[in-house]
mmCIF file of C-alpha atoms and ligand atoms in Angstrom:
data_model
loop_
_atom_site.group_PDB
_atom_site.id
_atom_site.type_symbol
_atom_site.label_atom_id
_atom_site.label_comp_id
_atom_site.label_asym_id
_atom_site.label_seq_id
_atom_site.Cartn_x
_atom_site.Cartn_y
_atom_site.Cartn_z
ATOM 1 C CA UNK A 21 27.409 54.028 89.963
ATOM 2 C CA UNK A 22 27.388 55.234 93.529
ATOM 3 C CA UNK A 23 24.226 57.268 94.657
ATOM 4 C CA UNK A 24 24.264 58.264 97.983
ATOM 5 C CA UNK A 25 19.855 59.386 98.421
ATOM 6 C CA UNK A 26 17.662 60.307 101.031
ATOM 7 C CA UNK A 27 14.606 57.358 102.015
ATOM 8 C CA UNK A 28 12.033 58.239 100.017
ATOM 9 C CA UNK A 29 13.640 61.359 98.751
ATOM 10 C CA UNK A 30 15.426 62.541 96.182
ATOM 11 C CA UNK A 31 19.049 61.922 94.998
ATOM 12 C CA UNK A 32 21.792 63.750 96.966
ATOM 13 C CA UNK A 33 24.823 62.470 94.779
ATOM 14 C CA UNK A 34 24.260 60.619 91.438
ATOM 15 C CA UNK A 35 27.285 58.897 90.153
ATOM 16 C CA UNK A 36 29.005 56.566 87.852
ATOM 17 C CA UNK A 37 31.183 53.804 88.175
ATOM 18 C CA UNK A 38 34.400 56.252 88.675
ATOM 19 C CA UNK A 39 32.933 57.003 92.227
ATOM 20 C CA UNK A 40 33.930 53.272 93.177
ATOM 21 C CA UNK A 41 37.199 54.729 92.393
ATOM 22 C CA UNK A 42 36.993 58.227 94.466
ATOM 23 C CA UNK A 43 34.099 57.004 96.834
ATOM 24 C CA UNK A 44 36.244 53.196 98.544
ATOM 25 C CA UNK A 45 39.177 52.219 99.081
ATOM 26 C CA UNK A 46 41.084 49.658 97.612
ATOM 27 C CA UNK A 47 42.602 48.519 100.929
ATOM 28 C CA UNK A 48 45.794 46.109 100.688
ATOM 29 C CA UNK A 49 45.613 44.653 103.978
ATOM 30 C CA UNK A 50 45.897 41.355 105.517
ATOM 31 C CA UNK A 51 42.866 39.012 105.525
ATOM 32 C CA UNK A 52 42.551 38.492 109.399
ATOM 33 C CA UNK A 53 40.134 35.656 107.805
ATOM 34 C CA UNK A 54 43.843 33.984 106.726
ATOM 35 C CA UNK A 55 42.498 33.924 103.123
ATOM 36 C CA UNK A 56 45.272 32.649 100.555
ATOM 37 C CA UNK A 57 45.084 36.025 99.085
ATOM 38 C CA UNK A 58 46.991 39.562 98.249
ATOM 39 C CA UNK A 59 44.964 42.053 98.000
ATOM 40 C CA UNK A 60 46.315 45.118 96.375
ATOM 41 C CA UNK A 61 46.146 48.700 96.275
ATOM 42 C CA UNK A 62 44.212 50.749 93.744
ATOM 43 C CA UNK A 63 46.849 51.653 91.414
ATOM 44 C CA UNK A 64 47.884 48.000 91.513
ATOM 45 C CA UNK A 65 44.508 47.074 91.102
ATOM 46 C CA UNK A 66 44.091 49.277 88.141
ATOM 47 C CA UNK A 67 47.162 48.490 86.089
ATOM 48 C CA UNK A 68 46.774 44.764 86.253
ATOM 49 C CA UNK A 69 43.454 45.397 85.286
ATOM 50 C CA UNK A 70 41.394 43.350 88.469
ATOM 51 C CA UNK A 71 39.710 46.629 88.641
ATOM 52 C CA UNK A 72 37.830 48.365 85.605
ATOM 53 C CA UNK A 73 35.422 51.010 85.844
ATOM 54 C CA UNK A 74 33.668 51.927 83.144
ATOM 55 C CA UNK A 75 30.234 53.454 82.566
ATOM 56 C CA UNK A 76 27.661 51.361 83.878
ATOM 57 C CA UNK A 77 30.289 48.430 84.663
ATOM 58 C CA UNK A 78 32.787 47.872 87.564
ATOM 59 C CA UNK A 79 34.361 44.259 87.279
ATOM 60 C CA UNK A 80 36.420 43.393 90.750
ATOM 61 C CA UNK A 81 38.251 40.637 90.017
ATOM 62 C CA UNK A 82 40.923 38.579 91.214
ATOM 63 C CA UNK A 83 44.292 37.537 89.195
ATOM 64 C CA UNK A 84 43.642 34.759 86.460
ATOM 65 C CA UNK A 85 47.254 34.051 84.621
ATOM 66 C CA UNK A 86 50.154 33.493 87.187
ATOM 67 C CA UNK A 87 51.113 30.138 89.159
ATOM 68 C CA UNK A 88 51.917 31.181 92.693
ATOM 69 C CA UNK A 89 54.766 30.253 94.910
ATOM 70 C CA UNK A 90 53.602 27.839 97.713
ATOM 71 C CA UNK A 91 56.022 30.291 99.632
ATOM 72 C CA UNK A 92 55.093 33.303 98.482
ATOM 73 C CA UNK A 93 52.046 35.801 98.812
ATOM 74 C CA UNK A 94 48.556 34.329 97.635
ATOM 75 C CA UNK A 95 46.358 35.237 94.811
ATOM 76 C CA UNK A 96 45.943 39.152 94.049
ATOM 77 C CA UNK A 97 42.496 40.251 94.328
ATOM 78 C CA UNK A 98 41.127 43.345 95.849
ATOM 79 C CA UNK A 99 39.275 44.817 99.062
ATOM 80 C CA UNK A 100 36.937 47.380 98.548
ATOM 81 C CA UNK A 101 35.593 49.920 101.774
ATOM 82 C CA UNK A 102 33.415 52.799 101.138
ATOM 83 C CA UNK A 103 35.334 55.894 102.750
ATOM 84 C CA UNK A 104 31.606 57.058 103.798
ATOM 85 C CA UNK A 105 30.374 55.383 107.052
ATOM 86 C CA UNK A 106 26.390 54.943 107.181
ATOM 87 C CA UNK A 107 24.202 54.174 110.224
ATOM 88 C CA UNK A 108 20.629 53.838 109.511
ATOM 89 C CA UNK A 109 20.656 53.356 105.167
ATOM 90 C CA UNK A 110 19.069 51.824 102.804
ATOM 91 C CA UNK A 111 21.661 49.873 99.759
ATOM 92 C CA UNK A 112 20.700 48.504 96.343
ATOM 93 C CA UNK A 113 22.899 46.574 94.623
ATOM 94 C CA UNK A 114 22.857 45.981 90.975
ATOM 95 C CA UNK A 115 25.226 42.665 90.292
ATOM 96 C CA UNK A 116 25.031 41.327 87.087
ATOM 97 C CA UNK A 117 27.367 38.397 87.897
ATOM 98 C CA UNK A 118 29.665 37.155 91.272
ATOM 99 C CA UNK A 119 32.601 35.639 91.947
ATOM 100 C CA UNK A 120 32.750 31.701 91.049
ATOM 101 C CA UNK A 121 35.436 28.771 91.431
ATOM 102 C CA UNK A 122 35.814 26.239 94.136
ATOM 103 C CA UNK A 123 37.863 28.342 96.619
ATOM 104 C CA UNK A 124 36.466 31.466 96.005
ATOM 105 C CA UNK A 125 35.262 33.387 99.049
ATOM 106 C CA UNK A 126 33.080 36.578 97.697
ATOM 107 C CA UNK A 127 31.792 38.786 100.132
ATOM 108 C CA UNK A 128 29.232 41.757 100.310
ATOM 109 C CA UNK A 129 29.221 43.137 103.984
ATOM 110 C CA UNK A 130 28.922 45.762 106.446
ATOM 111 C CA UNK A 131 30.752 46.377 109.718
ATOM 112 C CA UNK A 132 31.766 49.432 112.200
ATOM 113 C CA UNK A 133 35.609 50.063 113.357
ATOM 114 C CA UNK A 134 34.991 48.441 116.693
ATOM 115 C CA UNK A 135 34.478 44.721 115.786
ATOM 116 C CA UNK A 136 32.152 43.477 116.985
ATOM 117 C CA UNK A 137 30.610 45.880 119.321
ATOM 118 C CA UNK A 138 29.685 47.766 116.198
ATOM 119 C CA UNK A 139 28.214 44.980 114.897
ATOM 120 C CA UNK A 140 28.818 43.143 110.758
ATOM 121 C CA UNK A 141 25.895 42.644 108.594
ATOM 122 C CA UNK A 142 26.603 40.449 105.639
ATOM 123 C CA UNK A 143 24.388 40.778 102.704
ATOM 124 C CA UNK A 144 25.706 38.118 99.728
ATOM 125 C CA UNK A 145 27.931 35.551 101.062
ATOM 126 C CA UNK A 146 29.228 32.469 100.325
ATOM 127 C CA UNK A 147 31.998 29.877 99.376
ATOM 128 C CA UNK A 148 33.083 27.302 96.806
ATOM 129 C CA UNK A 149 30.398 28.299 94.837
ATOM 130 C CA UNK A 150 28.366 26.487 97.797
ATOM 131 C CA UNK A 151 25.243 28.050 97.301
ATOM 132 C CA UNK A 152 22.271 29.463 98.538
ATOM 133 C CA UNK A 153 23.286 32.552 100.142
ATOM 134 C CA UNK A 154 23.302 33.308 104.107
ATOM 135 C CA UNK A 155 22.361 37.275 105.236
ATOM 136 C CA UNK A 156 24.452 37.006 108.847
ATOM 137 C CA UNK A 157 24.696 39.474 111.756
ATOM 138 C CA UNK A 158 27.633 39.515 113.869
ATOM 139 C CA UNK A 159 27.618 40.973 117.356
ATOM 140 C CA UNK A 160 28.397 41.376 121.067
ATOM 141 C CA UNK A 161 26.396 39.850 123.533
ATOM 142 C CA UNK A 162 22.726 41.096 124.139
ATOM 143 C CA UNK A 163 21.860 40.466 120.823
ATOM 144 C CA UNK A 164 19.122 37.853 119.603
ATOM 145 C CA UNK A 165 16.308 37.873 116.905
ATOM 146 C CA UNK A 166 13.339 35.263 118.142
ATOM 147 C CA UNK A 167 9.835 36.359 117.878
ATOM 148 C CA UNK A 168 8.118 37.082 114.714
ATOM 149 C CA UNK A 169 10.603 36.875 111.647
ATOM 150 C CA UNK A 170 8.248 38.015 108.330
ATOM 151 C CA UNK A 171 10.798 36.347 105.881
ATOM 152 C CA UNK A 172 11.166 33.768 103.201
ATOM 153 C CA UNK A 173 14.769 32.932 104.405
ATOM 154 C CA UNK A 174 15.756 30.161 106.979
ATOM 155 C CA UNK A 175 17.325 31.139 110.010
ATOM 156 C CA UNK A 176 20.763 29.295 111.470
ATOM 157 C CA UNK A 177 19.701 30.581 114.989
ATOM 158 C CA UNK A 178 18.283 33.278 116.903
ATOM 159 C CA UNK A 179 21.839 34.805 118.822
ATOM 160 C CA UNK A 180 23.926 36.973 116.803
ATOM 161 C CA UNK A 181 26.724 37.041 119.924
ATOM 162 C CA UNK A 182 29.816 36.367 118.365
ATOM 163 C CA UNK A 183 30.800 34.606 121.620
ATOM 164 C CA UNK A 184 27.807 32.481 122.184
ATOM 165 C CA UNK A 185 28.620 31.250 118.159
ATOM 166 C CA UNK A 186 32.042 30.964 117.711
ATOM 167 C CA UNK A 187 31.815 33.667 115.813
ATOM 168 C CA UNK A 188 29.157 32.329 113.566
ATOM 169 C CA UNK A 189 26.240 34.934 114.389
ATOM 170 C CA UNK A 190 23.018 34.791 113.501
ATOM 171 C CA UNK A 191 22.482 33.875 109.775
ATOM 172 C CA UNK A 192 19.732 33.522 107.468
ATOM 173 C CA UNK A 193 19.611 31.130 104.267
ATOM 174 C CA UNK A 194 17.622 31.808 101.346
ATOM 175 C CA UNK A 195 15.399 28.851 100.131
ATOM 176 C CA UNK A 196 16.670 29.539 96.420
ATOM 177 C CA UNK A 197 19.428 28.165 94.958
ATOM 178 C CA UNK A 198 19.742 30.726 92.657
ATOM 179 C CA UNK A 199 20.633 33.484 95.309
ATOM 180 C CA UNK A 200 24.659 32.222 95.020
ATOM 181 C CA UNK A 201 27.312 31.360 92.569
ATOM 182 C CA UNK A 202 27.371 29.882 89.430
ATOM 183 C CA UNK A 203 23.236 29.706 89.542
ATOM 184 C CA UNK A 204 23.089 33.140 90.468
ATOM 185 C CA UNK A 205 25.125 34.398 87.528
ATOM 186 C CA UNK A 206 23.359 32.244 84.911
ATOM 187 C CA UNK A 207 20.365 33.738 86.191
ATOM 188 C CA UNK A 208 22.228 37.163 84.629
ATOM 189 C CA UNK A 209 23.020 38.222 88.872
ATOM 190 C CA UNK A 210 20.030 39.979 90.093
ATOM 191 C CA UNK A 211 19.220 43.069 92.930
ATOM 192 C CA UNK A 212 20.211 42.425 97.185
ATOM 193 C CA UNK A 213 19.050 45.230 98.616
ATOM 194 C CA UNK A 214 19.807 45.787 102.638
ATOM 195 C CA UNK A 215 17.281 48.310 104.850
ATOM 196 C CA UNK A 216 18.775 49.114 108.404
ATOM 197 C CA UNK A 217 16.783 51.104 110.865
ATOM 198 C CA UNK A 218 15.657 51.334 114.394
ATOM 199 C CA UNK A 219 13.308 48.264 113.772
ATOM 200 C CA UNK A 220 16.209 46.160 112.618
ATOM 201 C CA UNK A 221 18.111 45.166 109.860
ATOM 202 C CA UNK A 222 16.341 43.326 106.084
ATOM 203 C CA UNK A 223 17.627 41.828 102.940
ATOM 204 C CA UNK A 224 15.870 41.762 99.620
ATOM 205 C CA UNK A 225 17.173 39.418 96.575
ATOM 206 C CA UNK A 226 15.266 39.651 93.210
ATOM 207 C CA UNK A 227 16.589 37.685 90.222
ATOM 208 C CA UNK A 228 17.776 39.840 87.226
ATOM 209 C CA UNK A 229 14.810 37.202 85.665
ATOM 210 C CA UNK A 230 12.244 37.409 88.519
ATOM 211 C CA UNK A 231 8.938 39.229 87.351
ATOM 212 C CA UNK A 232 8.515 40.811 90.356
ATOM 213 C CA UNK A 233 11.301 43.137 90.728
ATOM 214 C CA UNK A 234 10.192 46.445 92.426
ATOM 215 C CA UNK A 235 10.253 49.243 89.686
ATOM 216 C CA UNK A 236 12.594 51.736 92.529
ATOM 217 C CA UNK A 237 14.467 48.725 92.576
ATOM 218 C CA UNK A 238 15.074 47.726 88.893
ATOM 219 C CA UNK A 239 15.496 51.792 88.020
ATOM 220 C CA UNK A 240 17.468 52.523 90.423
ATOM 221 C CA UNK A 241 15.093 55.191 91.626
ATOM 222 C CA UNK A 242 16.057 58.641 93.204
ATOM 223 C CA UNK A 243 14.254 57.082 96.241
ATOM 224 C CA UNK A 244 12.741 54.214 97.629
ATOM 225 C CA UNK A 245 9.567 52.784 99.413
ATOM 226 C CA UNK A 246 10.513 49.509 101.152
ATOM 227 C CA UNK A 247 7.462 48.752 102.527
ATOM 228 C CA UNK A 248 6.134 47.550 98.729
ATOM 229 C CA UNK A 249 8.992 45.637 98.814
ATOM 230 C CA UNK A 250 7.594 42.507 99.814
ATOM 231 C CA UNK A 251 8.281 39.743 102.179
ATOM 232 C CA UNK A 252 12.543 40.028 102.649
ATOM 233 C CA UNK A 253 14.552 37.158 102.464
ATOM 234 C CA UNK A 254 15.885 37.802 106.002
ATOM 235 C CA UNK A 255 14.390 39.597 109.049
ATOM 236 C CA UNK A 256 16.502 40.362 111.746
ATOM 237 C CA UNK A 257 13.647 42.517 114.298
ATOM 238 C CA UNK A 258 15.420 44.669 116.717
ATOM 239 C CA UNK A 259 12.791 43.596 119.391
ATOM 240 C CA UNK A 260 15.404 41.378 121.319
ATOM 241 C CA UNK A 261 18.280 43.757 119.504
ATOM 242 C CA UNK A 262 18.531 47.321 120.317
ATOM 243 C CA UNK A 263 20.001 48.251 117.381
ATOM 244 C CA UNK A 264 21.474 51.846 118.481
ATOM 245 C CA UNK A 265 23.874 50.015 121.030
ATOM 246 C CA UNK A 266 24.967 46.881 118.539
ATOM 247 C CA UNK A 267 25.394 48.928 115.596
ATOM 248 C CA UNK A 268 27.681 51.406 114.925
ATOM 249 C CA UNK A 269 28.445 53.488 111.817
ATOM 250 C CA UNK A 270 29.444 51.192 109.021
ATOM 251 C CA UNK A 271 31.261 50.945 106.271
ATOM 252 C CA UNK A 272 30.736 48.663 103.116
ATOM 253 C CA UNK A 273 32.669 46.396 101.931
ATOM 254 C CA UNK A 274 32.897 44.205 98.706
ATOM 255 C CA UNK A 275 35.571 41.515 98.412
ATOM 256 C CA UNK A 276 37.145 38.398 97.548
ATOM 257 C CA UNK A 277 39.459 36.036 99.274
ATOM 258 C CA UNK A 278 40.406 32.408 98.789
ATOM 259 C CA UNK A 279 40.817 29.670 101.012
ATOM 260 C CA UNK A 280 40.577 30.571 104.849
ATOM 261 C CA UNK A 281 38.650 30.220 108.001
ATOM 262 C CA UNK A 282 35.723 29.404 105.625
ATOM 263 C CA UNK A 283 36.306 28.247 102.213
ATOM 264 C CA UNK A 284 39.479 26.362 103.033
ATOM 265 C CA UNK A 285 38.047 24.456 106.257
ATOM 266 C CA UNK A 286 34.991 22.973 103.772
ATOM 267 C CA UNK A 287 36.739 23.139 100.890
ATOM 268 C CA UNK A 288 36.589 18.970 100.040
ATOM 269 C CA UNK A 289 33.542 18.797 101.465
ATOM 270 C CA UNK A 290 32.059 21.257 99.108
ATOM 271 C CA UNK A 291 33.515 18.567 96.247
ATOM 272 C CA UNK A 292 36.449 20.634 95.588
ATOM 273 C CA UNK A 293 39.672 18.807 94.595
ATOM 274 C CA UNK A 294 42.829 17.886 96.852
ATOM 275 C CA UNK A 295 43.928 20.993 99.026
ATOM 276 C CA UNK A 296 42.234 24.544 98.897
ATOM 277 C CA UNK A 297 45.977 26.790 98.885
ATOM 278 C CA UNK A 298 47.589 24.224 96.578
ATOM 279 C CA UNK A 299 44.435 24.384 94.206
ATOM 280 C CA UNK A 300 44.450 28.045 94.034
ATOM 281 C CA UNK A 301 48.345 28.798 93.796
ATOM 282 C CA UNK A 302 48.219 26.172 90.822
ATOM 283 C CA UNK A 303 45.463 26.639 88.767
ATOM 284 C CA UNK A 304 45.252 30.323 87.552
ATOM 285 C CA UNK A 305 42.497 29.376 85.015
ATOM 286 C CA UNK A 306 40.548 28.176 87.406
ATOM 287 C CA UNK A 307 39.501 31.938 88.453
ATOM 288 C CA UNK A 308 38.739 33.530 85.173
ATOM 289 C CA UNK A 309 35.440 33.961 86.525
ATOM 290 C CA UNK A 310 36.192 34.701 89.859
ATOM 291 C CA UNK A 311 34.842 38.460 89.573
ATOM 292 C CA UNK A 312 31.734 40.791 90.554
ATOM 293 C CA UNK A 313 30.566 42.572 87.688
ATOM 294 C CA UNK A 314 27.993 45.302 89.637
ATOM 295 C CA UNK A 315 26.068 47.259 87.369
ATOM 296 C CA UNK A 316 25.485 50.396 90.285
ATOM 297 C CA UNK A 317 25.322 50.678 93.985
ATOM 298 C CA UNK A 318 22.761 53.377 95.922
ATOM 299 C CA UNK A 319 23.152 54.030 98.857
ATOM 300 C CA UNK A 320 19.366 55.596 99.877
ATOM 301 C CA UNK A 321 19.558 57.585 103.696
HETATM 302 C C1 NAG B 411 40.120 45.025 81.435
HETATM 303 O O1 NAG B 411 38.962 44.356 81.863
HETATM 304 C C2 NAG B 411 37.795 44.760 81.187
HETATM 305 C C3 NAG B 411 36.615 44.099 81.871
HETATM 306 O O2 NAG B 411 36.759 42.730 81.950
HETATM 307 C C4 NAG B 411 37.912 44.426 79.716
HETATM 308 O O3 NAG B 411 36.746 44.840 79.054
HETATM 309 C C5 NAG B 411 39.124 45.111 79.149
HETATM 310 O O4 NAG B 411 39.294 44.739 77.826
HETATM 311 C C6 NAG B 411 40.353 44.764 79.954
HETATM 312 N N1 NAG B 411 41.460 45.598 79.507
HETATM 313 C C7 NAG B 411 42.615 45.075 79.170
HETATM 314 C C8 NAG B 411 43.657 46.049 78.748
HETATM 315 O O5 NAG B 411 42.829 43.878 79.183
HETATM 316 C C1 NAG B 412 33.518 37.771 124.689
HETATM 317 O O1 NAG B 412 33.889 37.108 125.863
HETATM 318 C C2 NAG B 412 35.022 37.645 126.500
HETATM 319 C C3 NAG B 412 35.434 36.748 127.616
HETATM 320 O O2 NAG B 412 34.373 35.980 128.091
HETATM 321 C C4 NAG B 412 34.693 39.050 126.953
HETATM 322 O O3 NAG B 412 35.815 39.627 127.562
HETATM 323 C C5 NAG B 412 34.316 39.866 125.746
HETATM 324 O O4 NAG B 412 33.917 41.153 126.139
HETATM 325 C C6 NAG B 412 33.193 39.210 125.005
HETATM 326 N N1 NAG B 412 33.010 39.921 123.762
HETATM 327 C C7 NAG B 412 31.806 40.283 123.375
HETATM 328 C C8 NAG B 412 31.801 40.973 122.082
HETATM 329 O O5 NAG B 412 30.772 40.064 123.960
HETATM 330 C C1 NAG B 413 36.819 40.460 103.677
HETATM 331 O O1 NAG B 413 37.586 41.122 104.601
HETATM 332 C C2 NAG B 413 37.186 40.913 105.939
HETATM 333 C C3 NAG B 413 37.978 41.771 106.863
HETATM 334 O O2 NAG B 413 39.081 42.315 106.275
HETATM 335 C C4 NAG B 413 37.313 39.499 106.348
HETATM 336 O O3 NAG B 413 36.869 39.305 107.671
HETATM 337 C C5 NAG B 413 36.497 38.714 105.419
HETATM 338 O O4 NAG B 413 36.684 37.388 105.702
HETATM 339 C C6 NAG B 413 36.900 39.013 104.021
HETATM 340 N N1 NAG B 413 36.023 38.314 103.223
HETATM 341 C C7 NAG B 413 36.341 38.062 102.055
HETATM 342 C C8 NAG B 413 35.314 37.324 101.306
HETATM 343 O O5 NAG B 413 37.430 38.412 101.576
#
C-alpha cells in the first residue's frame, strides 16, 4: 500500500497495506492541538480493531462503542507518522472514504521536527464535516506566495508566517464541495496528490467519479508525470518562498482528533449540537463513520 518511487521512474519499494504497519508509527502522544482525544499505540490500535490492514484496505478509525468519562482521557483514535522523512516527493493518495461526524478533526499533513522552521504542508483538512477542503502551509517568517498562482483553489492569503497568522498560514480552499466530508465520501473518496520541489509545493484532488483522473494517478503507476496533471487545486510558487530554507525533511502524517483548537472553537457554528467534548464523550454512535479507509499511498521521489 506504501510505494516509495523515483519521479518519473520506476518503483523502488512496492508494498501492501502491512507497510502502514512496518513503514509509520502509531504514535500515542498528546495532541498539542488539545483535541478531546487518546490516541493509542499500535498494538492498542490493532487489538481494538481502529486499525485494520488488509490487502488493498487500511481503515484508521477512531473508537465507536464506549461513553467516556468527562474526567477521564478522550476518545481513542490513532496518529499515524511515516518513520521515512522526505524532502522534495511526490504523494498519491488513494482514499476511498474520510473521517465524518460533527467533531471530527481528520487530518492529512506534512511537517519537519523543527516546527515551524521546517515548515507543515497540509493536504486534506477539515472539521465538523465543514467542508470544502483547505491545502495550508505553515511557516517561519520570510515566507509568502503572491504573484502568479495557476490553480483552481481560493487562497485565504498570501503569508504562510505562522506569526504574521496566528498560526493560520497560508491556505487554499477548493471551489468543490465535494473535496471534504460526508460529500467527499458519497462521491466513493477520490485521489489528493501533493508535488514538492524547488518551485514550490501543489495539490491535486480528483473525484473517485471525476472523468478526468490521470491514468499514473488512478493506477497507481510505477512513476509519474505531473506536468499532465492539470491545473492543481492549490499553488503555493516558491518565488517569494525559498523553499530549501522553509522546508525541512518531512514526515507524513494521517490522523484524527476531536474537538480542539479547531473543531471545538467552531463547533456550534458549524450547526453542531450543545458542547463539542460533552458531544463526543456521550455519543459513541455518533463516530461509526469517523474513519479513513485509504486504498494505497505512493510516495514517488
Ligand atoms: C475490523 O475492522 C474491519 C474493517 O472495518 C472489519 O472488516 C473487521 O470485520 C473488523 N474485525 C473485527 C474482529 O471486528
Ligand atoms: C515568532 O516571533 C517571535 C517573537 O516575535 C520570534 O522569537 C520567533 O522567532 C518567531 N518565530 C518564527 C517562526 O518566525
Ligand atoms: C494531528 O497531530 C498534530 C500534531 O501532533 C496536531 O497539530 C494536529 O492538530 C493533529 N490533527 C489532527 C487532525 O489530529
Amino acid at each position: 500500500m506504501l510505494s516509495t518511487v523515483l519521479i518519473l521512474a520506476c518503483v523502488v519499494a512496492p508494498a501492501l497495506s502491512n507497510d502502514f504497519l512496518s513503514g509509520f508509527t502509531h504514535e500515542a502522544i498528546a495532541d498539542p492541538t488539545h483535541g478531546r482525544v487518546n490516541y493509542v499505540d499500535q498494538a492498542t490500535a490493532l487489538a481494538q480493531n481502529l486499525t485494520y490492514a488488509s490487502g488493498d484496505t487500511l481503515i484508521l478509525r477512531a473508537d465507536h462503542t464506549t461513553v467516556l468519562s468527562a474526567s477521564g482521557a478522550g476518545r481513542n483514535s490513532v496518529r499515524l507518522q511515516s518513520n521515512k522523512v522526505y524532502s522534495n516527493h511526490v504523494t498519491v493518495w488513494n482514499i476511498r472514504h474520510m473521517p465524518q461526524g460533527c467533531g471530527t478533526w481528520p487530518a492529512v499533513w506534512e511537517v519537519g521536527q523543527d516546527w515551524p522552521n521546517q515548515g507543515e504542508i497540509d493536504i486534506l483538512e477539515g472539521v465538523n464535516d465543514h467542508g470544502p477542503d483547505q491545502a495550508t502551509l505553515h511557516t517561519n517568517s520570510g515566507c509568502t506566495v503572491g504573484g502568479t498562482r495557476t490553480m483552481t483553489g481560493t487562497s485565504t492569503g498570501d503569508n504562510c508566517d505562522v506569526n504574521a497568522t496566528g498560526n493560520s498560514g497560508c491556505g487554499v480552499t477548493s471551489t468543490d464541495a465535494s473535496s471534504y466530508g460526508p460529500a467527499f465520501n458519497a462521491a466513493g473518496g477520490g485521489f489528493y496528490a501533493m508535488e514538492r520541489s524547488n518551485s514550490g509545493v501543489k495539490v491535486w484532488l480528483w473525484l473517485r467519479n471525476s472523468g478526468s483522473i490521470p491514468n499514473d494517478v488512478l493506477n497507481g503507476g510505477t512513476s509519474v508525470d505531473t506536468d499532465k496533471w492539470g491545473t492543481p487545486l492549490a499553488d503555493f510558487p516558491s518565488a517569494s518562498c525559498d523553499m530549501a530554507s522553509h522546508f525541512g525533511p518531512h514526515n507524513i502524517i494521517i490522523n484524527l482528533t476531536f474537538c480542539g483548537d479547531w473543531a471545538g472553537a467552531v463547533f456550534a457554528n458549524d450547526g453542531c449540537p450543545g458542547d463539542c467534548t460533552t458531544y463526543v464523550d456521550e455519543n459513541p454512535s455518533a463516530f461509526i463513520n469517523a474513519y479513513f479507509d485509504v486504498a494505497w499511498l505512493k510516495v514517488y521521489q
